[in-house]
Short mmCIF file of C-alpha atoms and ligand atoms in Angstrom, two decimals:
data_model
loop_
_atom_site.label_atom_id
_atom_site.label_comp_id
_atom_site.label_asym_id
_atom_site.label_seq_id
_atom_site.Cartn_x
_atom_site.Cartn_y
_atom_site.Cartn_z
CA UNK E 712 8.81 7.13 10.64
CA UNK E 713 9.15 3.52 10.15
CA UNK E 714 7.70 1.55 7.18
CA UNK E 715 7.61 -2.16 7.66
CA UNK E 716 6.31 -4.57 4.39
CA UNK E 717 3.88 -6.61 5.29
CA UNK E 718 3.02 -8.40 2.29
CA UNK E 719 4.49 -7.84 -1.31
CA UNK E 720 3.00 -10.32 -3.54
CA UNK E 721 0.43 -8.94 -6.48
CA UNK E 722 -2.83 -10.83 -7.04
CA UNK E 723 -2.45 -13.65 -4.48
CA UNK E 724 0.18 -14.72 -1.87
CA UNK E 725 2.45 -17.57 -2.20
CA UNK E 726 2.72 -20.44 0.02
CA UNK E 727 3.48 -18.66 3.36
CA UNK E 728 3.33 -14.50 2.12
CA UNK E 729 0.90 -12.34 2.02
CA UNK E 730 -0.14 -9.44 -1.33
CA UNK E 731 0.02 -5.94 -0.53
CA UNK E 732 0.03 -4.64 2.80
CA UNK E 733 2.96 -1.97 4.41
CA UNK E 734 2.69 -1.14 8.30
CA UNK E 735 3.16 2.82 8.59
CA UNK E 736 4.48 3.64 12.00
CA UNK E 737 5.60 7.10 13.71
CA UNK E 738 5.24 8.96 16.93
CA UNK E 739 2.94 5.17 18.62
CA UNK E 740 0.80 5.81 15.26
CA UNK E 741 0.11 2.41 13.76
CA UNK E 742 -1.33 3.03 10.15
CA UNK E 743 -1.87 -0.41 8.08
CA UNK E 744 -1.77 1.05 4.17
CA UNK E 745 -3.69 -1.88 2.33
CA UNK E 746 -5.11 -5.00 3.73
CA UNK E 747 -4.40 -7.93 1.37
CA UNK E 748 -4.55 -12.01 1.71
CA UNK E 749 -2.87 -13.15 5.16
CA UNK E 750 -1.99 -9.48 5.67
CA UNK E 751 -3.68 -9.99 9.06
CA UNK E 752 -1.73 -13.01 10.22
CA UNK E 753 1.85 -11.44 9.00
CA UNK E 754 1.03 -7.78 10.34
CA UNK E 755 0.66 -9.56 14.10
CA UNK E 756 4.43 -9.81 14.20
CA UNK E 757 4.69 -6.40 14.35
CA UNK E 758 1.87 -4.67 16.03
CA UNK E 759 -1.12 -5.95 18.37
CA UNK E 760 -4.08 -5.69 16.07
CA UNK E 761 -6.12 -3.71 19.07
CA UNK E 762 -2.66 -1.19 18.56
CA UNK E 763 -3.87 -0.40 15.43
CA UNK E 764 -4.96 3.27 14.51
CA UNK E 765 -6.06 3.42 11.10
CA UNK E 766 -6.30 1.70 8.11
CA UNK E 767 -6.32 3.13 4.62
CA UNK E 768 -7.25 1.36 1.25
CA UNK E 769 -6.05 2.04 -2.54
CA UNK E 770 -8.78 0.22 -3.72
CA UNK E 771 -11.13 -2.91 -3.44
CA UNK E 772 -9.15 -5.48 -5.37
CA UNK E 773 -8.88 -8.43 -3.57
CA UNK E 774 -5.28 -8.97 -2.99
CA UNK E 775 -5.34 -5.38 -1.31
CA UNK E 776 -8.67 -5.62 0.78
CA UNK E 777 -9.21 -9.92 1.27
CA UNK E 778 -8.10 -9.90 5.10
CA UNK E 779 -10.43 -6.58 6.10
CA UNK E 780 -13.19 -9.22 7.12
CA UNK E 781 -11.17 -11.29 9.34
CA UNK E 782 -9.11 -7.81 10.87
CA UNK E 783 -13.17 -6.89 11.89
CA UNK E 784 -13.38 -10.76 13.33
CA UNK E 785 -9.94 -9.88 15.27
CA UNK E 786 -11.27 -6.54 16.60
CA UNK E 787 -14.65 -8.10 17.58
CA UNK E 788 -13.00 -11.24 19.09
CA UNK E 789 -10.69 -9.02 21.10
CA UNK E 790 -13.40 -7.14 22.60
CA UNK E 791 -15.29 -9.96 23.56
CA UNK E 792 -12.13 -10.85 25.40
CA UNK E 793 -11.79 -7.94 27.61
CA UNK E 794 -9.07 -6.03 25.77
CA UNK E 795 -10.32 -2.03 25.64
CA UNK E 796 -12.81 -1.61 22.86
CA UNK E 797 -11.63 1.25 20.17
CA UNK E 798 -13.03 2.01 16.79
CA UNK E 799 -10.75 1.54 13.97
CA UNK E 800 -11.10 3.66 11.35
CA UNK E 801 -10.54 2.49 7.67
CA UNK E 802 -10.39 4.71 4.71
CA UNK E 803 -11.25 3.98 1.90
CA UNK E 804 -12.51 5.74 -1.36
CA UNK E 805 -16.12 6.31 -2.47
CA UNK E 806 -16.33 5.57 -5.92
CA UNK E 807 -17.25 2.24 -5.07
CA UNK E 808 -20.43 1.99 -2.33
CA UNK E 809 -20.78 -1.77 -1.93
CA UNK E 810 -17.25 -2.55 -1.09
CA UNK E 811 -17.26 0.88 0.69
CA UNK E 812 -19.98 0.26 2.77
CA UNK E 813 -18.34 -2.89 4.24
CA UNK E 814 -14.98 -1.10 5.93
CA UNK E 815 -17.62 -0.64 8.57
CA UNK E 816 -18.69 -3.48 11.28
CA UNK E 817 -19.50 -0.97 14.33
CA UNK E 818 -19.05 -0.54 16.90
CA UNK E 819 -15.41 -2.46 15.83
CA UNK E 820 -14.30 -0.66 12.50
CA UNK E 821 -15.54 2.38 10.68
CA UNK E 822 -15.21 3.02 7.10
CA UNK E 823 -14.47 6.75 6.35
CA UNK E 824 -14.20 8.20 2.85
CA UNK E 825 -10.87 9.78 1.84
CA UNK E 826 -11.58 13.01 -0.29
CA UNK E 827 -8.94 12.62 -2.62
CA UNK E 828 -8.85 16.01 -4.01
CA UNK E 829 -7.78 16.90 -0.43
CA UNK E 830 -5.08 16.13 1.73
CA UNK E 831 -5.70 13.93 4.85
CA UNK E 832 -4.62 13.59 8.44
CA UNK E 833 -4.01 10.85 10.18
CA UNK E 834 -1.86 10.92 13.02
CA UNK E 835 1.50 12.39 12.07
CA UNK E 836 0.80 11.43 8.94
CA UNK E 837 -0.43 13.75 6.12
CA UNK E 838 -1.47 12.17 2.52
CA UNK E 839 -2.44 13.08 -0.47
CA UNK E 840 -3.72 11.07 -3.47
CA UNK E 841 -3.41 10.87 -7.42
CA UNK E 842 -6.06 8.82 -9.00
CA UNK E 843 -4.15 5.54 -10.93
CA UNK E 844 -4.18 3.90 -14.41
CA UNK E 845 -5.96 0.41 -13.11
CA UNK E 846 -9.23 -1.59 -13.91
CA UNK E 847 -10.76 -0.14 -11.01
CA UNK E 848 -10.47 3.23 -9.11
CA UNK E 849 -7.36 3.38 -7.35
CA UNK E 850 -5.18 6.11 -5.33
CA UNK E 851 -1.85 6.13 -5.22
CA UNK E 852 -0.38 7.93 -1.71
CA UNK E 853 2.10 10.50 -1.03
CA UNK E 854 2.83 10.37 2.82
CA UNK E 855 4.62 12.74 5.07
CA UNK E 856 5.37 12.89 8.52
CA UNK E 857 7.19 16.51 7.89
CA UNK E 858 10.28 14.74 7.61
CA UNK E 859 10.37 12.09 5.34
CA UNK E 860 8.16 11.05 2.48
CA UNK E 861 6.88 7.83 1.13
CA UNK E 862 4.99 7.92 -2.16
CA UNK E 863 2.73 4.95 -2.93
CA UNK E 864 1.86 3.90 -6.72
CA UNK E 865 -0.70 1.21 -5.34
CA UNK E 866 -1.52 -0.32 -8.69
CA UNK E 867 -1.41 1.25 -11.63
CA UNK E 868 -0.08 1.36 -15.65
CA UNK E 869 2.83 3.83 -16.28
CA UNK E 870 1.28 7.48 -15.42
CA UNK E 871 3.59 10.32 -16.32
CA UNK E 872 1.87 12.30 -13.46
CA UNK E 873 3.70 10.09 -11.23
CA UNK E 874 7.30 11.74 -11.82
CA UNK E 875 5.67 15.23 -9.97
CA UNK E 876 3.54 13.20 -7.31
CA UNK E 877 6.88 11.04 -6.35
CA UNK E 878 9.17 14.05 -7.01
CA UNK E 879 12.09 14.04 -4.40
CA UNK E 880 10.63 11.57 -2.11
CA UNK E 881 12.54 9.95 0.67
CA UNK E 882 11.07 6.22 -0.98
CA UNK E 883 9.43 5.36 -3.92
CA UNK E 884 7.11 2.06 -3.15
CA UNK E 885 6.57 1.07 -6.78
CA UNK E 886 4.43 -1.67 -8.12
CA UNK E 887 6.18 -3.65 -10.92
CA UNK E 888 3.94 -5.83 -11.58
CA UNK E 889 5.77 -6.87 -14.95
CA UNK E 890 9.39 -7.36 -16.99
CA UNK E 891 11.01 -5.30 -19.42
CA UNK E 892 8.95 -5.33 -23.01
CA UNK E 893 5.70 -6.59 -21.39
CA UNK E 894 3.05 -3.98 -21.44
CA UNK E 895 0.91 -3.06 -18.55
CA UNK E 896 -1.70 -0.69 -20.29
CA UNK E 897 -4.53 -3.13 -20.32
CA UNK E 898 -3.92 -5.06 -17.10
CA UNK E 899 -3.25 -1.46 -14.71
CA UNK E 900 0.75 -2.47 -14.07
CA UNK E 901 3.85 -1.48 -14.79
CA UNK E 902 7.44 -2.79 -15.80
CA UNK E 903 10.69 -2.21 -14.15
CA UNK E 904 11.91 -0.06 -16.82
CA UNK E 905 8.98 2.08 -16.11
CA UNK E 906 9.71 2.33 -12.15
CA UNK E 907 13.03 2.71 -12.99
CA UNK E 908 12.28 6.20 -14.95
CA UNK E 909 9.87 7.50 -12.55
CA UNK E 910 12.61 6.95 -9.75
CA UNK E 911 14.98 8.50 -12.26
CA UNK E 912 12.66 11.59 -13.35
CA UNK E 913 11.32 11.95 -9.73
CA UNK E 914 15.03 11.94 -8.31
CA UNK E 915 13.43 10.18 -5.61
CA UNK E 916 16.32 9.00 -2.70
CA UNK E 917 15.07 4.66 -3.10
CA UNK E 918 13.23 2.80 -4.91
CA UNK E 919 11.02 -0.53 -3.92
CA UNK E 920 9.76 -2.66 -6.17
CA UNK E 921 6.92 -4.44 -4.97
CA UNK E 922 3.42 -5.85 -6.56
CA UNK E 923 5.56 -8.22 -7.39
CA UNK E 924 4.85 -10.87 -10.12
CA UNK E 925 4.30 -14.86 -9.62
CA UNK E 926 7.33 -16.00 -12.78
CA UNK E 927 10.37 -14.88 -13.86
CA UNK E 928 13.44 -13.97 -12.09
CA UNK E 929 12.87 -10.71 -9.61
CA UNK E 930 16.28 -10.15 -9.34
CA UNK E 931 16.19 -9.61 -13.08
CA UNK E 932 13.60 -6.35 -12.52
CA UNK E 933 15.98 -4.90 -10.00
CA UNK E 934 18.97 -4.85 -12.48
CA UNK E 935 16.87 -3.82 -15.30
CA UNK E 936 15.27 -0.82 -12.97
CA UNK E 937 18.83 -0.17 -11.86
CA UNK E 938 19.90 0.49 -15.53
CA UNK E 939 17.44 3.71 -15.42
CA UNK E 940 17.47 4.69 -12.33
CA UNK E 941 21.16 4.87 -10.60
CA UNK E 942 19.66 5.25 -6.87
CA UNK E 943 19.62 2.19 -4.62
CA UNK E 944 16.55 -0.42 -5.46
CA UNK E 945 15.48 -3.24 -3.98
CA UNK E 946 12.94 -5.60 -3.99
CA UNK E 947 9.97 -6.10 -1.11
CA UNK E 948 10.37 -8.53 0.98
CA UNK E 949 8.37 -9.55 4.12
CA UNK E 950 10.16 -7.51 7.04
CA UNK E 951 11.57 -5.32 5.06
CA UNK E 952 12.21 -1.69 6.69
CA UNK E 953 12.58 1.96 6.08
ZN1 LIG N 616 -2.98 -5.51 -6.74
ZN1 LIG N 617 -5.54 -3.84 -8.35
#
């Protein structure tokens, strides 16, 4: 299982990146988790958009959804063009019905809802959600091929129930959204320290910060994560593999 970052940035990309967006890959299963700004144009380095299988969403906020539209406009366009048509699936959850209802542009994409008090298959992929701390409704991931496991926050304020969703996974994708002291209640984030003790608590084997925040010094959240937390962490970065 191979995960690839696509796009790192929280709330909008800087000149030349792209917000969230990881490329899931395993077995010639393509999986795109999250769909952010310029997600599209960065994810072509790495997979044909036509090779995509699935897509799954944490939640409608812009910086995770903003390049669905144009990824229909590539599927359509692609089509037109003579490559083999194929339905793309994108999940997504249901608590919203507007921004649900527009995963699907048939016969190019469908959007599918994710039950998230279930575990779902996709592929060799198996996942299973916690509902997040965040403005909106939001799912973090736990993913498993039946060998390795990546657990998701997507975005969210500091939820103890993370230390038993994340516990003992292979990598911890974390958003840190925010420094040491701020406080992420109101806005849905979370600080360094705070991924720091759910990689500590979860005894998870990495940590990746990501989500990651438009000032301050990022190297300073990896130290200050690495203070709790005395596994290897890192920060996103386009290209960045597991
Ligand atoms: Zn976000
Ligand atoms: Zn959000």
């Amino acid at each position: 299982m191979k995960l690839t970052v696509v796009g790192f940035w929280g709330g909008f990309p800087q000149a030349n990146g792209a917000s969230s967006g990881y490329l899931l890959q395993d077995n010639g299963f393509s999986l795109l988790i999250d769909c952010g700004s310029a997600v599209l144009s960065k994810v072509q380095q790495y997979v044909h958009v036509m090779d995509l299988d699935a897509v799954i969403l944490s939640h409608y906020h812009h910086d995770h959804i903003a390049d669905i539209g144009p990824l229909q406009y590539a599927r359509m366009i692609h089509t037109m063009l003579g490559k083999k048509q194929k339905e793309l699936p994108i999940y997504g959850h249901m608590a919203d019905q507007e921004n649900f209802e527009r995963l699907t542009r048939l016969p190019y994409t469908k959007g599918y809802a994710y039950n998230p008090e279930e575990s779902l298959k996709l592929g060799p992929f198996t996942i299973s959600f916690l509902k997040t701390k965040h403005p909106v409704v939001c799912y973090a991931m736990r993913i498993t091929n039946g060998e390795k496991t990546i657990c998701y926050t997507a975005d969210s304020s500091f939820l103890p129930e993370f230390i038993d969703f994340a516990k003992d996974s292979d990598l911890l994708i974390c958003e840190c959204n925010l420094y040491s002291g701020q406080n992420g209640e109101n806005a849905g984030h979370m600080t360094c320290d705070e991924a720091g003790f759910i990689a500590k608590e979860a005894r998870v084997k990495k940590l990746l910060l990501t989500h990651l925040p438009h000032f301050g010094e990022h190297q300073e959240l990896v130290e200050k994560a690495q203070a709790i937390y005395d596994g290897p962490v890192e920060l996103a970065k386009e290209g960045w593999t597991f």
